Coordinates of C-alpha atoms in Angstrom, one line a residue:
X113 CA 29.0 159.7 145.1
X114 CA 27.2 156.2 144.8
X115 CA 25.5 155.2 148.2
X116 CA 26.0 151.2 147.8
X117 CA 23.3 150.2 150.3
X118 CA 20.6 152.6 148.3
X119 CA 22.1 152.0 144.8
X120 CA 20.2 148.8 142.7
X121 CA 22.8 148.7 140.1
X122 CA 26.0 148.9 142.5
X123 CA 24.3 145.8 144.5
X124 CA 23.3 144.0 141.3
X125 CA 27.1 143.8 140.0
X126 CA 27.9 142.3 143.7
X127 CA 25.5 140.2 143.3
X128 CA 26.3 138.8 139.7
X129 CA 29.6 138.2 140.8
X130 CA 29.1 136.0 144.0
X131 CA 26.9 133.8 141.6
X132 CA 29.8 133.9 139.4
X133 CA 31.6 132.1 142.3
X134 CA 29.0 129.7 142.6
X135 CA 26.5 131.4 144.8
X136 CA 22.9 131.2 144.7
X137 CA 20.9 134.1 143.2
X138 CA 17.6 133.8 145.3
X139 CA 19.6 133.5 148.1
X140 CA 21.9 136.6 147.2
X141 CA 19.0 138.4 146.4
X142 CA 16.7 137.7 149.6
X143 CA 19.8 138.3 151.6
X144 CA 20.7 142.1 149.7
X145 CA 17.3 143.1 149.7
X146 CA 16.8 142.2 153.3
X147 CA 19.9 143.9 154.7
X148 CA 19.5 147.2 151.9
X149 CA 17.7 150.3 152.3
X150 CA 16.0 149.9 148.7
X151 CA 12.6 151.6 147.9
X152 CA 10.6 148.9 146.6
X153 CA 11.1 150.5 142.6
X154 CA 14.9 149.8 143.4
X155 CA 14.3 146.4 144.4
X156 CA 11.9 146.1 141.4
X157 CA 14.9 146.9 139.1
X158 CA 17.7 144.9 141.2
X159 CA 15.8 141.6 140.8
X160 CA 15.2 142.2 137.0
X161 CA 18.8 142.9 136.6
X162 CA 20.2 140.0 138.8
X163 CA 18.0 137.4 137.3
X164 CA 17.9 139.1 133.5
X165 CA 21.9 139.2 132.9
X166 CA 21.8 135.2 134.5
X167 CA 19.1 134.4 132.1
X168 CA 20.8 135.5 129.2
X169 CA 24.5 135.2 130.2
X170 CA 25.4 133.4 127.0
X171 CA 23.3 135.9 124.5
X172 CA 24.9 139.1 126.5
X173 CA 28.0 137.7 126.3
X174 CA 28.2 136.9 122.8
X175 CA 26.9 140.4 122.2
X176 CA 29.7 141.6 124.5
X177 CA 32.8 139.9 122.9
X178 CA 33.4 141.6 119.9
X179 CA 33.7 144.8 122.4
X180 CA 36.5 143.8 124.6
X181 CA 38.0 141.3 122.7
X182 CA 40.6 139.0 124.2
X183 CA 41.2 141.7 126.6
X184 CA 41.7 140.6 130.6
X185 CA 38.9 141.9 132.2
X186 CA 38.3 141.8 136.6
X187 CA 34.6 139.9 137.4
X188 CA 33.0 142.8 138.5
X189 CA 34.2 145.1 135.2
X190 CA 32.9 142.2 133.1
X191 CA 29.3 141.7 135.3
X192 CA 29.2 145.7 135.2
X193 CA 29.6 145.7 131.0
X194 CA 26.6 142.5 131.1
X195 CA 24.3 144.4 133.2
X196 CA 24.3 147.7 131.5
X197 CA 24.3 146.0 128.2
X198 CA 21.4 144.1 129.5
X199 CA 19.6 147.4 130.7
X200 CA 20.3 148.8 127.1
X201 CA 19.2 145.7 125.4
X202 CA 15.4 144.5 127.2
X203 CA 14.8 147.2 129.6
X204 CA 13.4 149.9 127.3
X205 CA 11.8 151.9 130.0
X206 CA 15.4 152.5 131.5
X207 CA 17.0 155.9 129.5
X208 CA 20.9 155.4 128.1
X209 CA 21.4 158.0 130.2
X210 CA 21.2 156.7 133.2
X211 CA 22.5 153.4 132.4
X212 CA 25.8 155.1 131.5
X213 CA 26.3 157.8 133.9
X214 CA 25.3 155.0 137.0
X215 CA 27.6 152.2 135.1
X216 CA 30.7 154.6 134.8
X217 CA 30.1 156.0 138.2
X218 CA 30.4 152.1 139.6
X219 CA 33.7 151.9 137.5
X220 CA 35.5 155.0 138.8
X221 CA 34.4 154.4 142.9
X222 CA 34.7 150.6 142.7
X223 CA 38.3 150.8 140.4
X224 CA 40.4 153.6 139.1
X225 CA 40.5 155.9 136.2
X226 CA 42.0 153.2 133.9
X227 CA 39.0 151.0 134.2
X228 CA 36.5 154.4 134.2
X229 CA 37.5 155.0 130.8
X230 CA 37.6 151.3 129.7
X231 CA 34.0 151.1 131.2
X232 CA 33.1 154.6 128.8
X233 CA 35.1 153.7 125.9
X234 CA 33.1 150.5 125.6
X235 CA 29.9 151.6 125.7
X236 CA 29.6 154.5 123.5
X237 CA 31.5 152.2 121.3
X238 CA 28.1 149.7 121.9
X239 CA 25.6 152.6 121.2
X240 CA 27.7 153.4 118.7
X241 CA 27.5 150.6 116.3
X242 CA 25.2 148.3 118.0
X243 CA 25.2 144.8 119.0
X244 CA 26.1 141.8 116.4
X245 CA 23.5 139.6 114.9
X246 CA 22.8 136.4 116.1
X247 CA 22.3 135.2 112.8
X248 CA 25.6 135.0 112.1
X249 CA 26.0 132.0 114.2
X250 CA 26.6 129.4 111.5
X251 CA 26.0 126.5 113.6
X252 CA 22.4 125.5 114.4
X253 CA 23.0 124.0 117.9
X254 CA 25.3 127.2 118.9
X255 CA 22.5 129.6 117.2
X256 CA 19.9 128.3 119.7
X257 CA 22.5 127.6 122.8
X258 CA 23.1 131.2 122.7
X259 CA 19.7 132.4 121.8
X260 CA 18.0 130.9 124.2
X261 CA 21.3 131.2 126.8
X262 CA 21.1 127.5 127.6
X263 CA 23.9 124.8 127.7
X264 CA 23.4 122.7 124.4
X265 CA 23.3 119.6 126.4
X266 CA 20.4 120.5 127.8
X267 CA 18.5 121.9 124.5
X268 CA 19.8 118.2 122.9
X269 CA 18.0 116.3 126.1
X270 CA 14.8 118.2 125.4
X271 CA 14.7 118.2 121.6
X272 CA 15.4 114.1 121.8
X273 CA 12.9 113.5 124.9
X274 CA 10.0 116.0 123.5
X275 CA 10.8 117.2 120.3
X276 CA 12.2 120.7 118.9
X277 CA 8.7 122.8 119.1
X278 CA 7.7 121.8 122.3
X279 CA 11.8 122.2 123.3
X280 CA 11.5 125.9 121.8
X281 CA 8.2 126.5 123.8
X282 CA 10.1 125.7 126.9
X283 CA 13.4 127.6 126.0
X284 CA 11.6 130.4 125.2
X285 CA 9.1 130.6 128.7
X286 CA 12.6 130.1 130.7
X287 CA 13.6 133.8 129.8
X288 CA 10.5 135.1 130.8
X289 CA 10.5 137.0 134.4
X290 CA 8.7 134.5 136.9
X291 CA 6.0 135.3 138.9
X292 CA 5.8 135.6 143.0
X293 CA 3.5 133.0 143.9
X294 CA 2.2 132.2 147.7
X295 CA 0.6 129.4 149.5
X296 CA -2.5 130.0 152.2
X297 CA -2.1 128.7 155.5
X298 CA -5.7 127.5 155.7
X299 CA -5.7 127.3 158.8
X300 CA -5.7 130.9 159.5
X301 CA -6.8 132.2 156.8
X302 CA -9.1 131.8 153.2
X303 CA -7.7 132.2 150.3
X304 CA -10.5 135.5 149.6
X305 CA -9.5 136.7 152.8
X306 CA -5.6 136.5 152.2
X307 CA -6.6 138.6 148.3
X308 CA -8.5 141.4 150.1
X309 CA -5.7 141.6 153.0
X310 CA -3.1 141.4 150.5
X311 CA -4.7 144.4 148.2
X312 CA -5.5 146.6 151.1
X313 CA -1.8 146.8 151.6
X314 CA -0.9 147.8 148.3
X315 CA -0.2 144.5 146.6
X316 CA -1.9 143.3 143.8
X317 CA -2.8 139.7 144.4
X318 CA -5.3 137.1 142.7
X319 CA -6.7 133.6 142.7
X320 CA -3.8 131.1 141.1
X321 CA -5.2 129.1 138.2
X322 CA -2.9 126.1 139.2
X323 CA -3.1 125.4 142.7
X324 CA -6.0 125.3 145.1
X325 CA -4.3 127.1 147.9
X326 CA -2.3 128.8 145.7
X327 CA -2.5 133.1 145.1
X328 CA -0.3 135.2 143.0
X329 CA 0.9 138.4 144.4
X330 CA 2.7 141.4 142.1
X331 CA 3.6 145.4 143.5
X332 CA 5.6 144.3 146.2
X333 CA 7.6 141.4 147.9
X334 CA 5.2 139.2 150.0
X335 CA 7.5 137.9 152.0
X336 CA 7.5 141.5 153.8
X337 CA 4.1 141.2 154.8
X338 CA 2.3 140.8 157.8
X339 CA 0.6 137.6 156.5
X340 CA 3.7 136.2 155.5
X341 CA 5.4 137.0 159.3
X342 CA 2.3 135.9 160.8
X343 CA 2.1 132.6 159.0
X344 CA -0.8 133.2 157.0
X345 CA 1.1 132.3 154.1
X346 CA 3.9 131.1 152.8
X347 CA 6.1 131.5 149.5
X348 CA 6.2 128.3 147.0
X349 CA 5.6 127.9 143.4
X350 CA 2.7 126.7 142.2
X351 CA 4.0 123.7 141.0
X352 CA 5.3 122.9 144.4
X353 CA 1.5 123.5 145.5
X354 CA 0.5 120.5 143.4
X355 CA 2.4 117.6 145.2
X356 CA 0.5 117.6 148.7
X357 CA -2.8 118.0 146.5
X358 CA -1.9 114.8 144.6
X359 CA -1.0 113.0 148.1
X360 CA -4.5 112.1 149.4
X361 CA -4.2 112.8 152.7
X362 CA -7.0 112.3 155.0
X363 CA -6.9 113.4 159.0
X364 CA -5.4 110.8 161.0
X365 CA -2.9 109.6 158.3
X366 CA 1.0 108.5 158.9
X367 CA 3.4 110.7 156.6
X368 CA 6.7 110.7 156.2
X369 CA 8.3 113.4 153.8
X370 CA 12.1 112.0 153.1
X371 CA 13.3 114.8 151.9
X372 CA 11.7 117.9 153.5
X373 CA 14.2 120.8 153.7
X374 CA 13.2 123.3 153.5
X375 CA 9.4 122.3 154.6
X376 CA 7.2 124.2 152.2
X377 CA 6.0 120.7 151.4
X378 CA 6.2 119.6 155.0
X379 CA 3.7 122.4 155.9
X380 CA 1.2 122.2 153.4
X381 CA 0.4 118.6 154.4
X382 CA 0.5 119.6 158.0
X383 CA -2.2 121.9 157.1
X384 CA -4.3 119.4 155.2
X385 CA -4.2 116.7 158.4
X386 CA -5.7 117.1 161.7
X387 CA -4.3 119.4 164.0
X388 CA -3.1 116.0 166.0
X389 CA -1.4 114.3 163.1
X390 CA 2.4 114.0 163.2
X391 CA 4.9 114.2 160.2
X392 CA 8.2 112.8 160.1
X393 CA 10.1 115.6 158.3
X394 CA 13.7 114.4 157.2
X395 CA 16.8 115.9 155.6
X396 CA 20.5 115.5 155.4
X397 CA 21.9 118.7 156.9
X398 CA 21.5 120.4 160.2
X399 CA 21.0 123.8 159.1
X400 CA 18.2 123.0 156.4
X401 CA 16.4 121.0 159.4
X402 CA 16.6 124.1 160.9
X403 CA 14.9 126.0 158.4
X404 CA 12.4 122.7 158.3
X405 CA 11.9 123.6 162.1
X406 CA 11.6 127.5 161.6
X407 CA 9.1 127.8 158.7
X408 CA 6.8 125.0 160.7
X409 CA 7.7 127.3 163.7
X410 CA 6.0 130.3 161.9
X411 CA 3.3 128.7 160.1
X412 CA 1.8 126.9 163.4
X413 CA 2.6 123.6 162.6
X414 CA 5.6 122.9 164.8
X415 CA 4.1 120.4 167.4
X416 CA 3.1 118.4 163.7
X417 CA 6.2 118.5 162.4
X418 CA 9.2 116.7 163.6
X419 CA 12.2 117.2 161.7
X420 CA 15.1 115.6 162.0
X421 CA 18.9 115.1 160.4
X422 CA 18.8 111.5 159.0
X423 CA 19.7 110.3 155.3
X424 CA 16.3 108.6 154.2
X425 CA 18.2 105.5 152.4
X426 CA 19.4 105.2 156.2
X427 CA 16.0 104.8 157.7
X428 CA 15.4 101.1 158.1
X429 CA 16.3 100.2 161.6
X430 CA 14.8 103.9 162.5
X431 CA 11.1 103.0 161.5
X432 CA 9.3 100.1 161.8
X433 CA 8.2 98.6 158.4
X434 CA 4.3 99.0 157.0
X435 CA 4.4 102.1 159.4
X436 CA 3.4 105.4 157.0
X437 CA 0.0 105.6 154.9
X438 CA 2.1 108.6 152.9
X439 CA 5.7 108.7 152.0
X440 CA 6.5 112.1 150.1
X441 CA 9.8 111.5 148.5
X442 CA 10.4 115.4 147.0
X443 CA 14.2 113.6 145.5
X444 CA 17.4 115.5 145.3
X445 CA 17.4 116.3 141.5
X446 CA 19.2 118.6 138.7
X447 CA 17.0 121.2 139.3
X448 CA 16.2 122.1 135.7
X449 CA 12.7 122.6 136.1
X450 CA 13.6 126.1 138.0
X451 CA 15.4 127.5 135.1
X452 CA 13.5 130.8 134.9
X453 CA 13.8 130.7 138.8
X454 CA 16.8 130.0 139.4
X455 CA 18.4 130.4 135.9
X456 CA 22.1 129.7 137.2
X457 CA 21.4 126.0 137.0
X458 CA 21.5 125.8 133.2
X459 CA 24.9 126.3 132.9
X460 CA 26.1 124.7 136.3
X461 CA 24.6 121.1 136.0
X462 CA 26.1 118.2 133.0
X463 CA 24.3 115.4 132.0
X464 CA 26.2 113.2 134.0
X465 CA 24.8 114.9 136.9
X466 CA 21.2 113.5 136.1
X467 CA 22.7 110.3 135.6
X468 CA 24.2 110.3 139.2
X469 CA 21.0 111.5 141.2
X470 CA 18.8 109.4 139.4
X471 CA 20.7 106.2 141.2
X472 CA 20.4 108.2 144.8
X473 CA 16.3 108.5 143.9
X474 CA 16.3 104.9 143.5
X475 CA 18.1 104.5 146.8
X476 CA 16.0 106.3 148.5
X477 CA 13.0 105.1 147.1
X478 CA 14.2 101.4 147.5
X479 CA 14.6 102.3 151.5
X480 CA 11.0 103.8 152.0
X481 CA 9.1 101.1 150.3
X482 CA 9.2 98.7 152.8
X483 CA 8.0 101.7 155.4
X484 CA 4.6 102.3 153.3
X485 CA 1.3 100.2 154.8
X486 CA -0.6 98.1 152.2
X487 CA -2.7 100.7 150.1
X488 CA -0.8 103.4 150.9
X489 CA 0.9 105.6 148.7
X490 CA 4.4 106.7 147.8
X491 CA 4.4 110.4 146.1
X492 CA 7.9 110.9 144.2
X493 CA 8.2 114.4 142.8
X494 CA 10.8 116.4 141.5
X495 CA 11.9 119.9 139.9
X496 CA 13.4 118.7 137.0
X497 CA 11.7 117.8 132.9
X498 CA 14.3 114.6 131.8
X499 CA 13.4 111.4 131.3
X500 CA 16.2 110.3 133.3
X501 CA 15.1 111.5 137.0
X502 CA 11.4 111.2 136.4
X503 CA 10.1 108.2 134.2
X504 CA 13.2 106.3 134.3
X505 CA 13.6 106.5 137.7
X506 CA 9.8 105.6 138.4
X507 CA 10.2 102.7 135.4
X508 CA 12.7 101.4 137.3
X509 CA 11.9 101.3 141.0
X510 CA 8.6 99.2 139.8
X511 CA 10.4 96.8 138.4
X512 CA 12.1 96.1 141.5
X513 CA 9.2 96.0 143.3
X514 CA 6.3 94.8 141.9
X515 CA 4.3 95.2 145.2
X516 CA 3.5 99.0 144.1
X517 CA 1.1 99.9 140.7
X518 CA 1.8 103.8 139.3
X519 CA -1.4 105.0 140.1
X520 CA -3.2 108.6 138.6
X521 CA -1.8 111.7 139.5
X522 CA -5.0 114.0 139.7
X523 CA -5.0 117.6 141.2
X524 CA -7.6 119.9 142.6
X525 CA -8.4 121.7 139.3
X526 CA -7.7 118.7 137.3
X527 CA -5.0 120.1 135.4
X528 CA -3.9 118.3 132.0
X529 CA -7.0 115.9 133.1
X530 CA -6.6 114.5 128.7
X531 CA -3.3 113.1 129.1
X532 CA -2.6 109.4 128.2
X533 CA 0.0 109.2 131.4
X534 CA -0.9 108.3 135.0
X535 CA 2.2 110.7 136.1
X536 CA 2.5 114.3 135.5
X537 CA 4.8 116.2 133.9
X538 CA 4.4 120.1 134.4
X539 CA 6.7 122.2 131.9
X540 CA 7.3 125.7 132.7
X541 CA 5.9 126.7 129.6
X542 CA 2.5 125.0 130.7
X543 CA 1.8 127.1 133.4
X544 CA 4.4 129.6 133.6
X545 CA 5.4 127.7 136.7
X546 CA 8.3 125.4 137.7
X547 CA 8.8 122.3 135.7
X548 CA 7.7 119.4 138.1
X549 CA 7.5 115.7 137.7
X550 CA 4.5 114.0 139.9
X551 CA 3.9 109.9 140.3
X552 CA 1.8 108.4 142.8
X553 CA 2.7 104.9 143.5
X554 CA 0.2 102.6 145.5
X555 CA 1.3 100.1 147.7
X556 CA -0.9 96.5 146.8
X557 CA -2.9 95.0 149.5

């Protein structure tokens, strides 16, 4: 009998199919692996699973159709047939074996002996005669949709806005796993303290090449660790790291983050003020200023940090104007930046989507502006590569107001220091990061 609390593949097909619903896999995940009695092996292969069959939903499931056909199949029968056909397919290390006895297993405890031998019939009838060839997609769009298991609107947005090669570079880093990254607190810890702590528990952790603050950690979740519940550190891509480097800050400096949930960024620029400098952290939903609140709670940054529940297009009458020397607006956007991270968005957003958030960034943009002193700085980021949330949006707001100059974005280690652009565009194939956007906009005397 299966034990579903110690079994990877069992949680993985529970998993797949709340995300099928329109969960979120990093939350599913944290929230399994938190509340499971996995070995950390098991965890190893539950988050490869999880994350692999989303990746590649649309190359697994061509590969699956010819198999079952036009046959009526329940959500966790059809996410059981993806995930063993993913284990058979990329995870060579895994035996047949043990895909198929563990897969059937699921079938006959979580169904009946109907869908048992459905579940057996169709894969020996997979290892049988193999998968079909994906070059008999005819169509050159569909070929590389399903290839790179990406919604063709997105592949079209790329190839117009940077071209096919560079669009191929990118489509191909986004199946790649992604790497557990961590920010120092520095003020607990170095960065050379936080590797040898890190290694003398068993993880394996080294200097990021990115970030300044930035460490990347592998054998092991770090967000179990005694740094991590101490506040030593935090998790965040390094791509996230970059934005409060690119801010300026100085001790003693105003900042307002307008979009702060859920206060990665918020700390990191706690931790580069004084220890008596405020920020004004804001977001539009109760529960996410709680998590602002409870991650500046653990870091030791929550008498800097004031969070509260406010829309930041409504903060006019709440702030006098020429108040901040730093306004971080960190703008809603489509998210397509995180593909490898959080590889659900590629088939969930449309291109109308980008459309509609890029006229709520110029809202909100238009509302801080007036909130910024002379010479000081707005910093608009995002997680997303288009044109239409990132330049555009940026193109735009300076055009309707003429007061602020696009300054250089410029990081600690001076990354993509030859480019002919003031902003800066990170592409997860760069880095093997997130995809960020980063302008810095200066306020004239």
């Amino acid at each position: 009998m299966i034990d579903e609390q110690r079994n990877p593949r069992w949680l993985a097909v529970d998993i797949l199919v709340k995300v099928s619903k329109g969960a979120y896999s990093n939350i599913e995940l944290k929230n399994v692996i938190a509340e499971s009695k996995l070995s950390q092996l098991d965890i190893n292969l539950l988050t490869e699973i999880v994350y692999g069959v989303i990746q590649r939903k649309l190359t697994l499931e061509y590969y699956l159709s010819p198999f079952i056909q036009n046959k009526k199949v329940q959500d966790w029968v059809y996410q059981l047939l993806l995930s063993a056909e993913f284990q058979m397919i990329y995870l060579d290390r895994v035996p047949t074996r043990a895909i198929f006895n563990e897969s059937i297993e699921i079938a006959k405890t979580k169904g009946h002996n109907g869908i048992r031998a459905f579940v057996t019939g169709v894969l020996h009838t997979m290892e049988r005669k193999g998968f079909p060839k994906l070059d008999a997609i005819e169509d050159p769009k569909e070929f590389r949709s399903i290839k790179y298991s990406v919604a063709p609107w997105i592949i079209q947005q790329l190839d117009a806005q940077l071209g096919e090669n560079k669009a191929n570079q990118i489509l191909a880093s986004i199946n790649q796993p992604a790497r557990q990254t961590a920010r120092i607190n520095t003020q607990k810890i170095t960065q050379a303290e936080a590797i040898q702590a890190l290694n003398d528990q068993g993880y394996k952790a080294s200097v990021s090449k990115v970030a300044e603050d930035g460490i990347i950690v592998a054998n092991g979740s770090v967000a179990r660790s005694q740094l991590f519940k101490n506040g030593s550190l935090t998790v965040q891509d390094e791509s996230a790291m970059l934005v409060a480097e690119t801010m300026q800050l100085k001790p003693g400096m105003t900042v307002l983050d307008a979009c702060a949930a859920p206060g990665g960024k918020s700390t990191h620029i706690a931790q580069r003020l004084g220890k008596n400098d405020h920020i004004l952290a804001l977001d539009l939903h109760s529960k996410k200023v709680a998590l602002i609140r409870s991650n500046a709670k653990r870091m030791g940054f929550a008498n800097q940090i004031d969070a509260k529940v406010l829309d930041a297009r409504k903060i006019g009458p709440i702030v006098k104007d020429d108040y901040f020397d730093r306004v971080l607006v960190d703008a809603p956007c489509s998210g397509i930046g995180l593909m490898r991270r959080k590889p659900e968005i590629r088939y969930e957003k449309a291109l109308n989507d980008s459309e509609n958030l890029h006229k709520i960034q110029l809202e909100i943009l238009d509302a801080v502006a007036a909130k910024v002193k002379n010479n000081g700085i707005i910093t608009y980021s995002t997680c997303t590569i288009l044109k239409q949330e990132n330049e555009n949006t940026i193109t735009e707001f300076l055009k309707l107001h003429p007061e602020f100059n696009l300054i250089q974005t410029q990081t600690q280690k001076q990354l993509k220091s030859l480019r002919k652009t003031p902003y800066l565009n990170i592409y997860p194939d760069d880095f093997e990061s997130d995809g960020f956007f980063i302008a810095c906009l200066q306020k004239r005397a």
